Short mmCIF file of C-alpha atoms in Angstrom, two decimals:
data_model
loop_
_atom_site.label_atom_id
_atom_site.label_comp_id
_atom_site.label_asym_id
_atom_site.label_seq_id
_atom_site.Cartn_x
_atom_site.Cartn_y
_atom_site.Cartn_z
CA MET A 1 -31.55 -7.59 10.32
CA ARG A 2 -32.21 -9.24 7.02
CA ARG A 3 -32.41 -7.11 4.01
CA VAL A 4 -34.82 -8.45 1.07
CA ILE A 5 -34.74 -5.91 -2.43
CA ILE A 6 -37.75 -7.44 -4.33
CA LEU A 7 -38.58 -5.74 -8.27
CA ALA A 8 -42.15 -6.39 -8.97
CA LEU A 9 -43.91 -4.47 -11.69
CA LEU A 10 -47.50 -3.51 -10.33
CA ALA A 11 -50.78 -1.41 -12.10
CA VAL A 12 -50.26 1.89 -11.07
CA THR A 13 -53.24 1.37 -8.31
CA ALA A 14 -51.53 -0.89 -6.15
CA VAL A 15 -48.63 1.18 -5.74
CA PRO A 16 -48.48 3.23 -2.48
CA SER A 17 -47.56 5.84 -2.30
CA LEU A 18 -43.00 7.12 -1.16
CA ALA A 19 -44.74 8.57 2.20
CA GLU A 20 -45.50 4.80 3.50
CA THR A 21 -42.61 3.26 2.46
CA THR A 22 -39.43 3.19 4.60
CA PRO A 23 -36.31 2.88 3.35
CA PRO A 24 -33.47 0.55 4.22
CA ARG A 25 -30.31 1.94 6.62
CA ALA A 26 -28.02 1.23 4.37
CA GLY A 27 -27.64 -0.58 0.71
CA ILE A 28 -23.53 -2.23 0.39
CA ALA A 29 -22.01 -3.76 -2.51
CA THR A 30 -18.75 -5.81 -2.02
CA ALA A 31 -16.51 -8.41 -3.85
CA HIS A 32 -17.83 -10.88 -1.21
CA PRO A 33 -21.18 -11.41 0.95
CA LEU A 34 -18.86 -11.87 4.00
CA ALA A 35 -17.79 -9.21 3.49
CA THR A 36 -20.84 -7.74 2.96
CA ASP A 37 -22.97 -8.79 5.81
CA ALA A 38 -19.57 -7.43 8.09
CA GLY A 39 -20.59 -4.13 6.71
CA LEU A 40 -24.49 -4.54 7.36
CA GLN A 41 -23.18 -5.87 11.18
CA ILE A 42 -21.74 -3.03 11.92
CA ILE A 43 -24.60 -0.48 10.60
CA ASP A 44 -27.11 -2.61 12.68
CA GLU A 45 -24.24 -1.95 15.77
CA GLY A 46 -25.12 1.81 15.60
CA GLY A 47 -21.53 2.64 12.57
CA ASN A 48 -21.79 5.05 10.25
CA ALA A 49 -21.09 4.16 6.58
CA PHE A 50 -16.90 5.15 7.54
CA ASP A 51 -17.44 2.15 10.44
CA ALA A 52 -19.25 0.03 7.62
CA ALA A 53 -16.15 0.46 4.66
CA VAL A 54 -13.54 0.02 7.61
CA ALA A 55 -15.51 -3.79 8.63
CA VAL A 56 -15.78 -4.19 4.73
CA THR A 57 -12.15 -3.94 4.07
CA ALA A 58 -11.17 -5.88 6.85
CA MET A 59 -13.64 -8.49 5.96
CA LEU A 60 -11.90 -8.64 2.29
CA ALA A 61 -8.42 -8.75 3.80
CA VAL A 62 -9.72 -12.28 5.21
CA VAL A 63 -11.88 -13.75 2.11
CA GLU A 64 -10.71 -12.40 -1.13
CA PRO A 65 -6.99 -12.43 -0.35
CA THR A 66 -6.66 -13.05 -4.42
CA GLY A 67 -7.71 -9.03 -4.51
CA SER A 68 -7.49 -7.72 -0.96
CA GLY A 69 -5.28 -7.47 1.74
CA LEU A 70 -3.26 -5.35 4.89
CA GLY A 71 0.42 -6.01 2.66
CA GLY A 72 -1.24 -3.53 -0.66
CA GLY A 73 -2.96 -0.85 -0.95
CA GLY A 74 -6.34 1.33 -1.52
CA PHE A 75 -8.81 4.42 -2.19
CA TRP A 76 -11.68 5.48 -0.26
CA LEU A 77 -13.60 8.13 -2.07
CA LEU A 78 -15.59 9.56 1.04
CA HIS A 79 -18.84 11.52 1.14
CA ARG A 80 -20.77 12.38 4.41
CA ALA A 81 -24.15 13.60 4.05
CA ARG A 82 -25.53 15.32 6.87
CA ASP A 83 -22.87 18.55 5.24
CA GLY A 84 -22.35 17.24 1.47
CA PHE A 85 -18.06 16.93 3.42
CA GLU A 86 -16.09 14.73 0.33
CA THR A 87 -12.81 13.74 0.56
CA LEU A 88 -10.15 11.16 -1.00
CA LEU A 89 -8.45 8.72 1.11
CA ASP A 90 -5.49 7.37 -0.73
CA GLY A 91 -3.94 4.01 1.32
CA ARG A 92 -2.04 2.54 -2.17
CA GLU A 93 1.10 1.38 -1.50
CA THR A 94 4.91 3.03 -1.29
CA ALA A 95 7.99 2.12 -2.50
CA PRO A 96 10.25 1.27 0.09
CA GLN A 97 13.74 3.70 -0.23
CA ALA A 98 15.66 1.04 -1.36
CA ALA A 99 13.90 0.74 -4.35
CA HIS A 100 15.58 2.12 -7.58
CA ARG A 101 14.78 2.10 -11.14
CA ASP A 102 17.08 -0.35 -11.95
CA MET A 103 16.09 -3.39 -9.91
CA TYR A 104 14.03 -5.31 -11.99
CA LEU A 105 16.92 -5.32 -14.81
CA ASP A 106 19.52 -7.48 -15.37
CA GLY A 107 23.22 -6.39 -15.85
CA GLY A 108 22.45 -5.65 -19.77
CA GLY A 109 19.93 -4.06 -18.98
CA GLU A 110 17.24 -6.02 -19.99
CA VAL A 111 14.36 -7.10 -17.72
CA ILE A 112 13.69 -9.80 -15.39
CA GLU A 113 10.37 -11.48 -15.68
CA GLY A 114 8.54 -11.69 -12.79
CA LEU A 115 10.76 -10.17 -10.79
CA SER A 116 8.12 -6.76 -10.16
CA ILE A 117 4.68 -8.89 -9.85
CA ASP A 118 5.93 -11.65 -7.53
CA GLY A 119 8.25 -12.26 -4.81
CA PRO A 120 9.68 -10.02 -1.85
CA LEU A 121 11.11 -7.21 -4.80
CA ALA A 122 7.65 -6.62 -5.83
CA ALA A 123 6.55 -5.72 -2.10
CA GLY A 124 5.50 -2.39 -1.70
CA ILE A 125 5.04 -0.45 2.24
CA PRO A 126 1.19 -1.44 2.79
CA GLY A 127 -1.23 1.07 3.26
CA ILE A 128 -4.21 -1.04 4.39
CA PRO A 129 -3.61 -1.10 7.78
CA ALA A 130 -3.27 2.83 7.61
CA GLY A 131 -6.42 4.06 5.94
CA MET A 132 -8.53 1.51 7.87
CA VAL A 133 -7.29 3.26 11.36
CA HIS A 134 -7.76 6.60 9.79
CA LEU A 135 -10.88 6.21 8.74
CA ALA A 136 -12.30 4.88 12.05
CA GLU A 137 -10.29 7.32 14.20
CA ASN A 138 -11.67 10.21 11.97
CA TYR A 139 -14.29 9.90 10.03
CA GLY A 140 -16.36 6.24 12.42
CA ARG A 141 -18.71 6.14 15.32
CA LEU A 142 -17.52 3.43 16.93
CA PRO A 143 -13.96 1.56 18.04
CA LEU A 144 -11.93 0.27 15.42
CA ALA A 145 -11.44 -3.13 16.94
CA ARG A 146 -15.34 -2.85 17.04
CA SER A 147 -15.64 -2.78 13.37
CA LEU A 148 -12.79 -5.54 12.60
CA ALA A 149 -14.38 -7.75 15.16
CA PRO A 150 -16.36 -9.91 11.85
CA ALA A 151 -13.08 -10.10 10.29
CA ILE A 152 -11.24 -11.06 12.85
CA GLN A 153 -14.00 -14.22 13.95
CA HIS A 154 -13.86 -15.41 10.22
CA ALA A 155 -9.70 -15.24 9.98
CA ARG A 156 -9.52 -16.92 13.07
CA GLU A 157 -12.65 -19.84 12.40
CA GLY A 158 -12.19 -20.18 8.19
CA PHE A 159 -14.32 -18.99 5.47
CA ALA A 160 -15.45 -22.05 3.28
CA VAL A 161 -13.63 -22.12 -0.22
CA SER A 162 -15.82 -21.40 -3.06
CA GLU A 163 -16.23 -21.61 -6.79
CA HIS A 164 -13.99 -18.04 -7.44
CA TYR A 165 -11.60 -19.12 -4.79
CA ARG A 166 -10.55 -22.20 -6.47
CA ARG A 167 -10.19 -20.76 -9.87
CA MET A 168 -8.16 -18.03 -8.24
CA ALA A 169 -5.97 -20.52 -6.73
CA ALA A 170 -5.43 -22.34 -9.68
CA PHE A 171 -4.57 -19.48 -11.90
CA ARG A 172 -2.23 -18.50 -9.06
CA ARG A 173 -0.55 -22.42 -8.16
CA ASP A 174 2.71 -21.75 -8.88
CA ALA A 175 3.38 -18.37 -6.87
CA LEU A 176 1.77 -20.01 -4.10
CA ARG A 177 3.86 -23.03 -4.17
CA ALA A 178 6.48 -21.03 -4.06
CA SER A 179 6.23 -19.17 -0.90
CA PRO A 180 5.82 -22.02 2.31
CA ALA A 181 3.77 -20.45 4.39
CA ALA A 182 1.29 -18.72 1.81
CA ALA A 183 0.90 -22.79 0.34
CA ALA A 184 -0.10 -23.98 4.16
CA ILE A 185 -2.30 -21.09 3.70
CA PHE A 186 -3.78 -20.81 0.51
CA LEU A 187 -3.41 -24.99 -0.89
CA LEU A 188 -3.84 -28.39 0.90
CA ASP A 189 -0.92 -30.71 0.22
CA GLY A 190 0.03 -28.00 -2.34
CA GLU A 191 -2.56 -28.54 -4.53
CA VAL A 192 -6.16 -25.97 -4.82
CA PRO A 193 -8.41 -27.14 -1.90
CA PRO A 194 -11.76 -28.77 -2.52
CA LEU A 195 -15.02 -26.59 -2.89
CA GLY A 196 -16.75 -25.80 1.12
CA HIS A 197 -13.05 -26.57 3.00
CA ARG A 198 -12.57 -23.86 5.39
CA ILE A 199 -8.92 -21.68 5.39
CA ARG A 200 -7.89 -20.78 8.49
CA GLN A 201 -5.61 -17.82 9.49
CA PRO A 202 -4.65 -17.37 12.50
CA ALA A 203 -1.76 -14.76 11.79
CA LEU A 204 -3.72 -12.94 10.78
CA ALA A 205 -6.38 -13.04 13.46
CA ASP A 206 -3.77 -11.78 15.76
CA THR A 207 -2.79 -9.25 13.26
CA LEU A 208 -5.86 -7.62 13.44
CA GLU A 209 -6.02 -8.12 16.94
CA THR A 210 -2.98 -6.16 17.45
CA LEU A 211 -4.28 -2.83 14.71
CA ALA A 212 -7.30 -3.51 17.05
CA ARG A 213 -5.87 -2.72 20.35
CA GLN A 214 -3.15 -1.01 18.91
CA GLY A 215 -4.26 1.77 16.45
CA HIS A 216 -1.60 2.55 13.64
CA ASP A 217 1.50 1.91 15.98
CA GLY A 218 0.62 -1.77 16.52
CA PHE A 219 1.64 -2.59 12.72
CA TYR A 220 4.03 0.01 11.62
CA ARG A 221 5.84 0.25 14.84
CA GLY A 222 7.13 -2.49 17.35
CA PRO A 223 7.17 -6.42 17.35
CA LEU A 224 4.92 -6.81 14.27
CA ALA A 225 6.64 -4.27 12.35
CA GLY A 226 10.38 -6.33 13.17
CA LYS A 227 9.06 -9.79 11.62
CA LEU A 228 7.27 -7.95 8.51
CA VAL A 229 11.11 -6.60 8.23
CA ASP A 230 12.65 -9.66 9.12
CA GLY A 231 10.41 -12.00 6.44
CA VAL A 232 10.80 -8.99 3.53
CA ARG A 233 14.37 -9.35 4.24
CA ARG A 234 15.26 -13.17 4.21
CA ALA A 235 13.44 -13.69 1.53
CA GLY A 236 16.13 -10.71 -0.64
CA GLY A 237 13.65 -7.69 -0.25
CA ILE A 238 14.92 -4.30 0.45
CA TRP A 239 12.81 -3.12 3.05
CA THR A 240 14.05 -1.52 6.80
CA LEU A 241 11.68 -0.20 9.67
CA ALA A 242 11.86 3.41 8.54
CA ASP A 243 10.06 2.25 5.28
CA LEU A 244 7.37 1.88 8.04
#
């Protein structure tokens, strides 16, 4: 269902009464059109605002890799109109247990530039997956798998590179090149991909499908958790399974 908002200046006599108008079922604003579409799709399929928030969060993890991702964290400020219920869901990252106050300092006590920004020691324990599961299970109307479906589709089929993506990829090109795995996904032969090039993330689609099937433990326990910890530690990080 397409929704069009038209702003017009009309004579007073031409304005219909409020009783004659039908307000839209939902208004969704996100950082990417595909994320907005995902939220509206879930509303149209019978979901509530919390289901839409899950769909938007997951889609942003796919199409806005410079600002969102399953490896990060976030906050959700919730309001339920029917009873006035309000709460804040804190899904921010946490530090691994082995983190300490001097981990970004050299032997002389000086800050090592970039160590807290890029690389395995900069990675906190992800909160986004747990947040989405909590939202769906405690406040949503639809199964988690239903709300994750649009993001899974676009992770597997890809999304088109925009000018914004090109700017951000150019800004972080050196960091992407430092990780062969990241460069293979987000760059094209080590360079910023052209406008319209499709970014496909089959491994992310598989991860989202595991989360959809198994919920919280699908990400924070079992084979996927083992792969996460192994990858971070092989790169020089300090995660353990206990952190997850």
